[in-house]
Coordinates of C-alpha atoms and ligand atoms in Angstrom, one line a residue:
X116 CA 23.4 -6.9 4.8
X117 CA 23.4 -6.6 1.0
X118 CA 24.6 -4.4 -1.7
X119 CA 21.3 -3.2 -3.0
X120 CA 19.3 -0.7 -3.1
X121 CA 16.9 -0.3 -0.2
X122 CA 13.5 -0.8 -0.6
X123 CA 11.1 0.1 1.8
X124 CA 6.8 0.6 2.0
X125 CA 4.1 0.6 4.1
X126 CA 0.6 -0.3 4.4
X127 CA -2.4 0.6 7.1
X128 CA -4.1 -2.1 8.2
X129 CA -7.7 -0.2 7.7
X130 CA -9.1 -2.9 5.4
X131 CA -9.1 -6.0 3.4
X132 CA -7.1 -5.4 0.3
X133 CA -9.2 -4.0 -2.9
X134 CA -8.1 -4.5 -6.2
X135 CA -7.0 -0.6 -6.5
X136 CA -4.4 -2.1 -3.3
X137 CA -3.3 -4.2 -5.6
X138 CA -2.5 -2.9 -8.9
X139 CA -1.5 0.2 -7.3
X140 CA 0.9 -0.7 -4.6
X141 CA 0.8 -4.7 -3.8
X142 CA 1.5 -6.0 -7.1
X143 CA 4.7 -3.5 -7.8
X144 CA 6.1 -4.5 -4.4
X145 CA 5.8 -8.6 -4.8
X146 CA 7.4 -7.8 -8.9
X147 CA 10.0 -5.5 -7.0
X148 CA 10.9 -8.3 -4.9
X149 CA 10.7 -11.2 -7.7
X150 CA 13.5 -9.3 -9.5
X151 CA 15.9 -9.9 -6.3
X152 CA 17.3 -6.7 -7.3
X153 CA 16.5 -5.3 -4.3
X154 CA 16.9 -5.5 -0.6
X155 CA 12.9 -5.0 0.6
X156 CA 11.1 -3.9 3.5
X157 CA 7.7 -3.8 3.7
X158 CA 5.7 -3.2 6.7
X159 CA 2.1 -2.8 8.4
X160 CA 1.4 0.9 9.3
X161 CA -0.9 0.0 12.4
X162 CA 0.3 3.6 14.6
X163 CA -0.3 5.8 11.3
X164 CA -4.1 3.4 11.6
X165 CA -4.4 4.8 15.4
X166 CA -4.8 8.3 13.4
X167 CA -8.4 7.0 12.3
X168 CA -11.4 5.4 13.8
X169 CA -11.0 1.7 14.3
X170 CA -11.8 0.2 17.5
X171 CA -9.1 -1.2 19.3
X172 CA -10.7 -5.0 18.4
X173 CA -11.1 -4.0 14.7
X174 CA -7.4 -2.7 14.7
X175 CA -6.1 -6.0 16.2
X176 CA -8.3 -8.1 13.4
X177 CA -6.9 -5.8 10.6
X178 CA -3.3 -6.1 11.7
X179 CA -3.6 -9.6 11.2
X180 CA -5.7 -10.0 8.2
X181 CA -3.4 -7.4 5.9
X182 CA -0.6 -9.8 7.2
X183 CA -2.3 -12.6 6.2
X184 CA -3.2 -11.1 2.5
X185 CA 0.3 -9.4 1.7
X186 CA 1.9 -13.0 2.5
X187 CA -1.0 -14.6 0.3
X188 CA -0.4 -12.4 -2.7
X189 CA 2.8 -13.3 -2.7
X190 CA 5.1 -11.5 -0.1
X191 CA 7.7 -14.1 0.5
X192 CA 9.0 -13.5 3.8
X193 CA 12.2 -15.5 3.0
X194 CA 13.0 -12.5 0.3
X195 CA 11.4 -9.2 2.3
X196 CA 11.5 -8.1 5.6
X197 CA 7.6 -8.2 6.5
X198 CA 7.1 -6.7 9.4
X199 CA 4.2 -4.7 12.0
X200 CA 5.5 -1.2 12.5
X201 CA 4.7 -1.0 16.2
X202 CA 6.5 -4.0 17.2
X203 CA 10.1 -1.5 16.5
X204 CA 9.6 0.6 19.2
X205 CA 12.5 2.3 17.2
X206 CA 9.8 4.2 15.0
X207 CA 8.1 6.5 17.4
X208 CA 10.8 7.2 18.7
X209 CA 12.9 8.5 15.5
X210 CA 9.7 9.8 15.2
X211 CA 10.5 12.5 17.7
X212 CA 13.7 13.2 17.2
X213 CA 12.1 14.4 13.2
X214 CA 9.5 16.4 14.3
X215 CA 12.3 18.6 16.3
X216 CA 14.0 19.3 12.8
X217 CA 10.9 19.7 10.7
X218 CA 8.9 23.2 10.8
X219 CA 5.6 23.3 11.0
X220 CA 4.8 24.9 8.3
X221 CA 5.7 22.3 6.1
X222 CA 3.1 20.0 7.7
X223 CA 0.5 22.5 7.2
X224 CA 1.1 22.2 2.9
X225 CA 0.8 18.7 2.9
X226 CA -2.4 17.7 0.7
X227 CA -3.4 14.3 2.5
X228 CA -3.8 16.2 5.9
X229 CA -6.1 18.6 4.3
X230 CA -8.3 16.0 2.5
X231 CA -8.4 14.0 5.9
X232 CA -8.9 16.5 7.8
X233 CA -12.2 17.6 6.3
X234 CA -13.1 14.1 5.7
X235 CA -12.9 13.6 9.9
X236 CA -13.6 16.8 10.6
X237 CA -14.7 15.8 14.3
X238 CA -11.5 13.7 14.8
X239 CA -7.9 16.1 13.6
X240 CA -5.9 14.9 16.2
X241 CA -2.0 16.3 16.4
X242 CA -1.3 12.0 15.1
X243 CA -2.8 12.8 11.7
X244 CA -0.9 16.1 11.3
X245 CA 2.3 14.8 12.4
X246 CA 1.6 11.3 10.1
X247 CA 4.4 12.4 7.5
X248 CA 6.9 12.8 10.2
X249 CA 6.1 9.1 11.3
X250 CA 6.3 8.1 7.6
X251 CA 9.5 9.4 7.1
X252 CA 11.2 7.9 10.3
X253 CA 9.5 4.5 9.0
X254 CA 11.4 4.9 6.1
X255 CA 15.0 6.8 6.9
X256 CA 15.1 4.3 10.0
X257 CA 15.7 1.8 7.5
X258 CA 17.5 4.2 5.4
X259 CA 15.3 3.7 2.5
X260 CA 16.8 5.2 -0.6
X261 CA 13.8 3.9 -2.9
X262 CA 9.7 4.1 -1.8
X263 CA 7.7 2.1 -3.7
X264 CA 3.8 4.5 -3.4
X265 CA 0.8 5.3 -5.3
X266 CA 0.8 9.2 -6.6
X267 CA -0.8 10.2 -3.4
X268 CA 2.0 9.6 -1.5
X269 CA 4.8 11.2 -3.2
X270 CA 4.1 14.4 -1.6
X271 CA 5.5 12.6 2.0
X272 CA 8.6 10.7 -0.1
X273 CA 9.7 14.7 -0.6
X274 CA 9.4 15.5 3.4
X275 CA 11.2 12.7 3.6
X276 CA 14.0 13.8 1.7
X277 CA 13.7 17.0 3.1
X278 CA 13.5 15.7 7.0
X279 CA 16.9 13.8 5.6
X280 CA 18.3 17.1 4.7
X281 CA 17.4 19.2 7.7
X282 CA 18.4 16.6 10.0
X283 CA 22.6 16.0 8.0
X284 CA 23.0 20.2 8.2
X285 CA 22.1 20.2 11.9
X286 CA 24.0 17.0 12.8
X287 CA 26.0 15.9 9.9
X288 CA 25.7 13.8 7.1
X289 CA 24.0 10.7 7.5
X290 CA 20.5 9.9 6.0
X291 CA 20.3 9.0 2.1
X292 CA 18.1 11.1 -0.3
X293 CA 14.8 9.4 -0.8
X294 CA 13.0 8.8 -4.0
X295 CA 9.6 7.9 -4.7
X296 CA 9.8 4.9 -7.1
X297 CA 6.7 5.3 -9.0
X298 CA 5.5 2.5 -11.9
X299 CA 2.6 3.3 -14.5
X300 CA 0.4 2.6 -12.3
X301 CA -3.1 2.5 -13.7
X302 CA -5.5 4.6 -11.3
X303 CA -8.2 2.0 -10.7
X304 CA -12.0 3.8 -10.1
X305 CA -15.0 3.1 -7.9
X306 CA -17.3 0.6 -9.8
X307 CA -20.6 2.7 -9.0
X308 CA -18.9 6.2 -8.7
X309 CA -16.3 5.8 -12.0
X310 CA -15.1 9.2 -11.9
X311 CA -13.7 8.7 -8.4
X312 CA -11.3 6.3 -7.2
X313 CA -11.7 3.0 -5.5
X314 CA -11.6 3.5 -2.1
X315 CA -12.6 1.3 0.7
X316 CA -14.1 4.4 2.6
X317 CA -16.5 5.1 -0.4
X318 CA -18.6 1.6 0.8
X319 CA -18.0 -2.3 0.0
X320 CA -20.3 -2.1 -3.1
X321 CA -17.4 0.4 -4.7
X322 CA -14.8 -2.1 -4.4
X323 CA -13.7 -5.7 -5.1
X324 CA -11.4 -6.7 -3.0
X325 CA -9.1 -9.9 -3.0
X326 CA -11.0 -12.3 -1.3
X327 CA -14.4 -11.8 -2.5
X328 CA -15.7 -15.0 -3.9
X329 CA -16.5 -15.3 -7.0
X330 CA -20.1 -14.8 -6.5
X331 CA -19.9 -11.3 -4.7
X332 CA -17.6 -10.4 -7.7
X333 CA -20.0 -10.9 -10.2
X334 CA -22.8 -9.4 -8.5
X335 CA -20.8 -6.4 -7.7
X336 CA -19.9 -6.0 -11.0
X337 CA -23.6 -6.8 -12.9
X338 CA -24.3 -3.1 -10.9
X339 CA -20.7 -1.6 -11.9
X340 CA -21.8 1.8 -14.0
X341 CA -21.6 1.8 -17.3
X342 CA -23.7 4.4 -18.7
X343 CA -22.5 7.1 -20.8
X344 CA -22.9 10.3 -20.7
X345 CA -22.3 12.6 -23.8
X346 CA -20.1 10.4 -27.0
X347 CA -17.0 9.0 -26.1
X348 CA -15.8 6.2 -23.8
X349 CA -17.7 6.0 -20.5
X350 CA -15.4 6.1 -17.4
X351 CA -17.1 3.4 -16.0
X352 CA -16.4 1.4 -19.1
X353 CA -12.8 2.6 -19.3
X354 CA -12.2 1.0 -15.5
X355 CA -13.8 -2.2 -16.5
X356 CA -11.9 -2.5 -19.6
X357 CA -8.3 -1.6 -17.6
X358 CA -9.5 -4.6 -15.2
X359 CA -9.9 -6.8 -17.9
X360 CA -6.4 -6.2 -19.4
X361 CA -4.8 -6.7 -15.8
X362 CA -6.6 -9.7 -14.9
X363 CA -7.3 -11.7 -18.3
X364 CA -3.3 -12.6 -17.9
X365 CA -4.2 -16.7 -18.0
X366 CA -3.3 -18.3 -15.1
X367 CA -3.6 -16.1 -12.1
X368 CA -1.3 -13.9 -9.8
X369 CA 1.6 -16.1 -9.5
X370 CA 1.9 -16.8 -13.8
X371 CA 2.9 -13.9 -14.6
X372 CA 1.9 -14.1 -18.2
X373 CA 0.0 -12.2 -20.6
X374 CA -2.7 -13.1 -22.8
X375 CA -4.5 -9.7 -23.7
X376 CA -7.1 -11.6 -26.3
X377 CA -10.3 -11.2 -25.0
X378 CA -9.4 -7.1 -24.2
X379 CA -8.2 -6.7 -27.6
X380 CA -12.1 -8.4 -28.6
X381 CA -13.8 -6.1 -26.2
X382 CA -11.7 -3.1 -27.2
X383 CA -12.8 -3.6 -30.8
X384 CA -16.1 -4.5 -29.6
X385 CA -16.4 -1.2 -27.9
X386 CA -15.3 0.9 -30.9
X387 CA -18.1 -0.7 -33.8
X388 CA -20.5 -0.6 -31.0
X389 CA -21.1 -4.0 -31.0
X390 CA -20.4 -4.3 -27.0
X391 CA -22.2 -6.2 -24.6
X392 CA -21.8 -4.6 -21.2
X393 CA -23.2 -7.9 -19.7
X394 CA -20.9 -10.3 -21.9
X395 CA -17.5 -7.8 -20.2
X396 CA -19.0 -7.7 -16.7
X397 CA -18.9 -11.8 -16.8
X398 CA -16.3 -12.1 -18.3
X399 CA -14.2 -9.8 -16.2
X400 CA -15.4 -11.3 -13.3
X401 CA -14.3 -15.0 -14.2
X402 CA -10.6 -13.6 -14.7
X403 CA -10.7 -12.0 -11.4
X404 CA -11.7 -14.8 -9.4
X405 CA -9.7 -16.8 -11.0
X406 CA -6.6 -14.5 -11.1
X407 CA -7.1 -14.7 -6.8
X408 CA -8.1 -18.1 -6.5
X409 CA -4.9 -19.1 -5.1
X410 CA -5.0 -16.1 -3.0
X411 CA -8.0 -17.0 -1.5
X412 CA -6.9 -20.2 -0.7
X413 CA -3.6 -19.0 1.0
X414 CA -5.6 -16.7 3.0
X415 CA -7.7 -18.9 4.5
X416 CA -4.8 -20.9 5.0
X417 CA -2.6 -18.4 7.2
X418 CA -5.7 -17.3 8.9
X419 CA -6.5 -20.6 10.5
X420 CA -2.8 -20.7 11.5
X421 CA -2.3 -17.7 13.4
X422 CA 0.7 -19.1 15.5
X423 CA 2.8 -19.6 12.3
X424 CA 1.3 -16.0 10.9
X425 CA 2.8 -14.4 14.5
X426 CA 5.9 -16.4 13.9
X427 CA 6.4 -15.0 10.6
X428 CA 5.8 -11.1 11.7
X429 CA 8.0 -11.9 15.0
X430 CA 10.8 -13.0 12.9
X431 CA 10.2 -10.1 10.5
X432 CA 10.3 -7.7 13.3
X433 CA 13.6 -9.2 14.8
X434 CA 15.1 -8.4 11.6
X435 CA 13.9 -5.0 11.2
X436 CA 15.2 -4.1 14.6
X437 CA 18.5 -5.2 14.3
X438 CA 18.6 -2.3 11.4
X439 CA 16.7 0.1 13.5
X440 CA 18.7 -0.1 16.4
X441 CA 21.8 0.3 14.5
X442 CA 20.3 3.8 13.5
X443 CA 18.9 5.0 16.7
X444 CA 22.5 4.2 18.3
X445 CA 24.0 6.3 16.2
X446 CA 21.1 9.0 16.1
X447 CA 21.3 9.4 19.5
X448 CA 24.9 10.4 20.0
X449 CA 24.6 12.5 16.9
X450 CA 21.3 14.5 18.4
X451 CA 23.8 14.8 22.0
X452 CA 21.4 12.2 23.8
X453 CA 24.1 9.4 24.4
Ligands
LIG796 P1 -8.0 3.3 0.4 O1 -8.2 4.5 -0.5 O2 -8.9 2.2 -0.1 O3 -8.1 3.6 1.9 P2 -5.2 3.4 0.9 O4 -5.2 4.9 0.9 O5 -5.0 2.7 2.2 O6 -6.5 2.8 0.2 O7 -4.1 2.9 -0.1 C1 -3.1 2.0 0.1 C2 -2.2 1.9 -1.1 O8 -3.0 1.5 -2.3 C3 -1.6 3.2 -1.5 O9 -0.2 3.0 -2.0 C4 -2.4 3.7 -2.7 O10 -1.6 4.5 -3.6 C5 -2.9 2.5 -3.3 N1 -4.2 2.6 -3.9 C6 -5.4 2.8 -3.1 N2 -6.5 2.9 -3.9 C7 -6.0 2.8 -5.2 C8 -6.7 2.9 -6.5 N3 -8.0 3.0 -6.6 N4 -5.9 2.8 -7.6 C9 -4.6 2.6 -7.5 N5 -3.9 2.6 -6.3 C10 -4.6 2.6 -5.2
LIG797 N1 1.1 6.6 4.2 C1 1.0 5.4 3.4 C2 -0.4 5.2 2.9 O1 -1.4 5.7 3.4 C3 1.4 4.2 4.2 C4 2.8 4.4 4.8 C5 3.2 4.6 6.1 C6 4.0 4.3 4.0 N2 4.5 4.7 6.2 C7 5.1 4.5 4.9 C8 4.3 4.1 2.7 C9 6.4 4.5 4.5 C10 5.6 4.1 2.3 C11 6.7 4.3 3.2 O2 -0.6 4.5 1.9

């Protein structure tokens, strides 16, 4: 065990990784991790997926595929604990132990169970409402002191540090105060919808994700929107510009390096009119599929080797468990069950 602070995150398996993933959440965690500044988890949310609507087949598939793209974006498992969350029982069943400190009421405020409840209306099952609870037993389990997240998510870092709190005045002091860790993250937007974000459940045509080939990218973007409407900056525009800037880095994911040229020329471009939408689409999609073309390759790698990918995740989860079951021992005789 190290000195450092303790990193963890999480990520449903609902979908291939899209480029909002990735400059949101992804990219932060592999930069967090190159800094060896930190001691990392990151893990695959499959029971927070069982609160949505993939079959059991689809699930499985996911599970292994998000594996499979975290490692191939650069998730060394050598330097983070990568791991599938059911595979430590330990989770669910910290799990309950929260949900007998935490009121109701303070499930009730939380935003994302709102928004998903209305957007599956036909399917609010107790899972979705009690989702925080399981996020924050993913994390304190671990004893997380720093949660790498998107914006949307800082809403269940605080129940977390609440939970943490409830929990050390009924039973003494024990869980660390959580913080969200939060970088400027730009906000990336839907390619035909630019005023909402990219989101795999607004369709495939709203989204690039990491392993499109370069083809798809380019014909997704030739129908990106671009028109304005009223003076200023379209939206549309704005996102594809942002792109450019985060991708146009020569060399791909693993360089590193920054050559912000042919923004600066598009920027400029932009301002005395002079802009060629088609000339930025093409151009934005050659630095994308070339910023993932070693992704693309890793991916297909690891996903023609799925003994070595299960080897990986098993010896992830034998390292997570060792930590979890250090907690749940002493959970349990706090709580007055051992
Ligand atoms: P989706 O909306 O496609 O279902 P998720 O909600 O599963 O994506 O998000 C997983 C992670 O990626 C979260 O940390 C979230 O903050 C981040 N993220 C998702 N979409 C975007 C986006 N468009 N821009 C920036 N970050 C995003
Ligand atoms: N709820 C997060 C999301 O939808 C995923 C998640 C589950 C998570 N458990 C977590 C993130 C613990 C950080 C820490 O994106």
């Amino acid at each position: 065990m190290s000195n450092k602070p303790l990193i963890v995150s999480g990520i449903q398996p609902t979908g291939n990784l899209h480029i909002g993933n990735y400059l949101g959440a992804v990219k932060n965690w592999i930069e967090l991790q190159n800094s060896g500044k930190y001691d990392m988890h990151i893990f695959i949310a499959d029971l927070h997926s069982l609160t949505g609507k993939l079959s059991a087949d689809e699930l499985r598939e996911q599970i292994i595929k998000t594996s499979a793209e975290l490692l191939a974006s650069g998730i060394d498992p050598k330097e983070t604990t990568l791991w599938v969350q059911s595979h430590v029982a330990e989770h669910s069943e910290l799990t309950w132990i929260f949900n007998c400190v935490t009121p109701i009421a303070e499930l009730e405020r939380m935003t994302q169970f709102k928004d998903k409840s209305q957007q599956q209306a036909k399917n609010i099952n107790v899972g979705l409402f009690d989702y925080p609870v399981l996020q924050a037993a993913d994390i304190l389990l671990y004893k997380g002191e720093l949660v790498p997240v998107g914006q949307d998510q800082v809403q269940h870092v605080e129940l977390t540090r609440d939970i943490a709190r409830w929990f050390n005045k009924k039973f003494g002091e024990y869980f660390p105060e959580t913080k969200p860790l939060l970088t400027e993250i730009p906000k990336v937007m839907s390619l035909l919808e630019p005023m909402k974000k990219m989101s795999k459940s607004l369709g495939l045509g709203h989204v690039i994700e990491l392993a499109d080939e370069p083809e798809v990218i380019e014909q997704k973007l030739k129908k990106a929107v671009t028109a304005t409407e009223g003076g200023g900056l379209a939206p549309g525009v704005e996102n594809l510009l942002l792109l450019l800037k985060q991708f146009s880095a020569q060399g791909g994911s693993t360089s590193g390096g920054s050559d912000d040229t042919l923004y600066k020329k598009f920027v400029s471009a932009e301002k005395d009119g002079s802009i060629r939408y088609g000339d930025l689409k093409t151009e934005l999609a050659k630095a994308i599929g070339t910023y993932f073309e070693e992704f693309r390759k890793k991916r297909l790698e690891l996903l023609e080797d799925r003994d070595k990918l299960g080897e990986i995740l098993a010896l992830g989860a034998k390292k997570a468990r060792v930590e979890a079951r250090e907690t749940m021992d002493s959970v349990r005789k706090m709580v007055g069950i051992r």
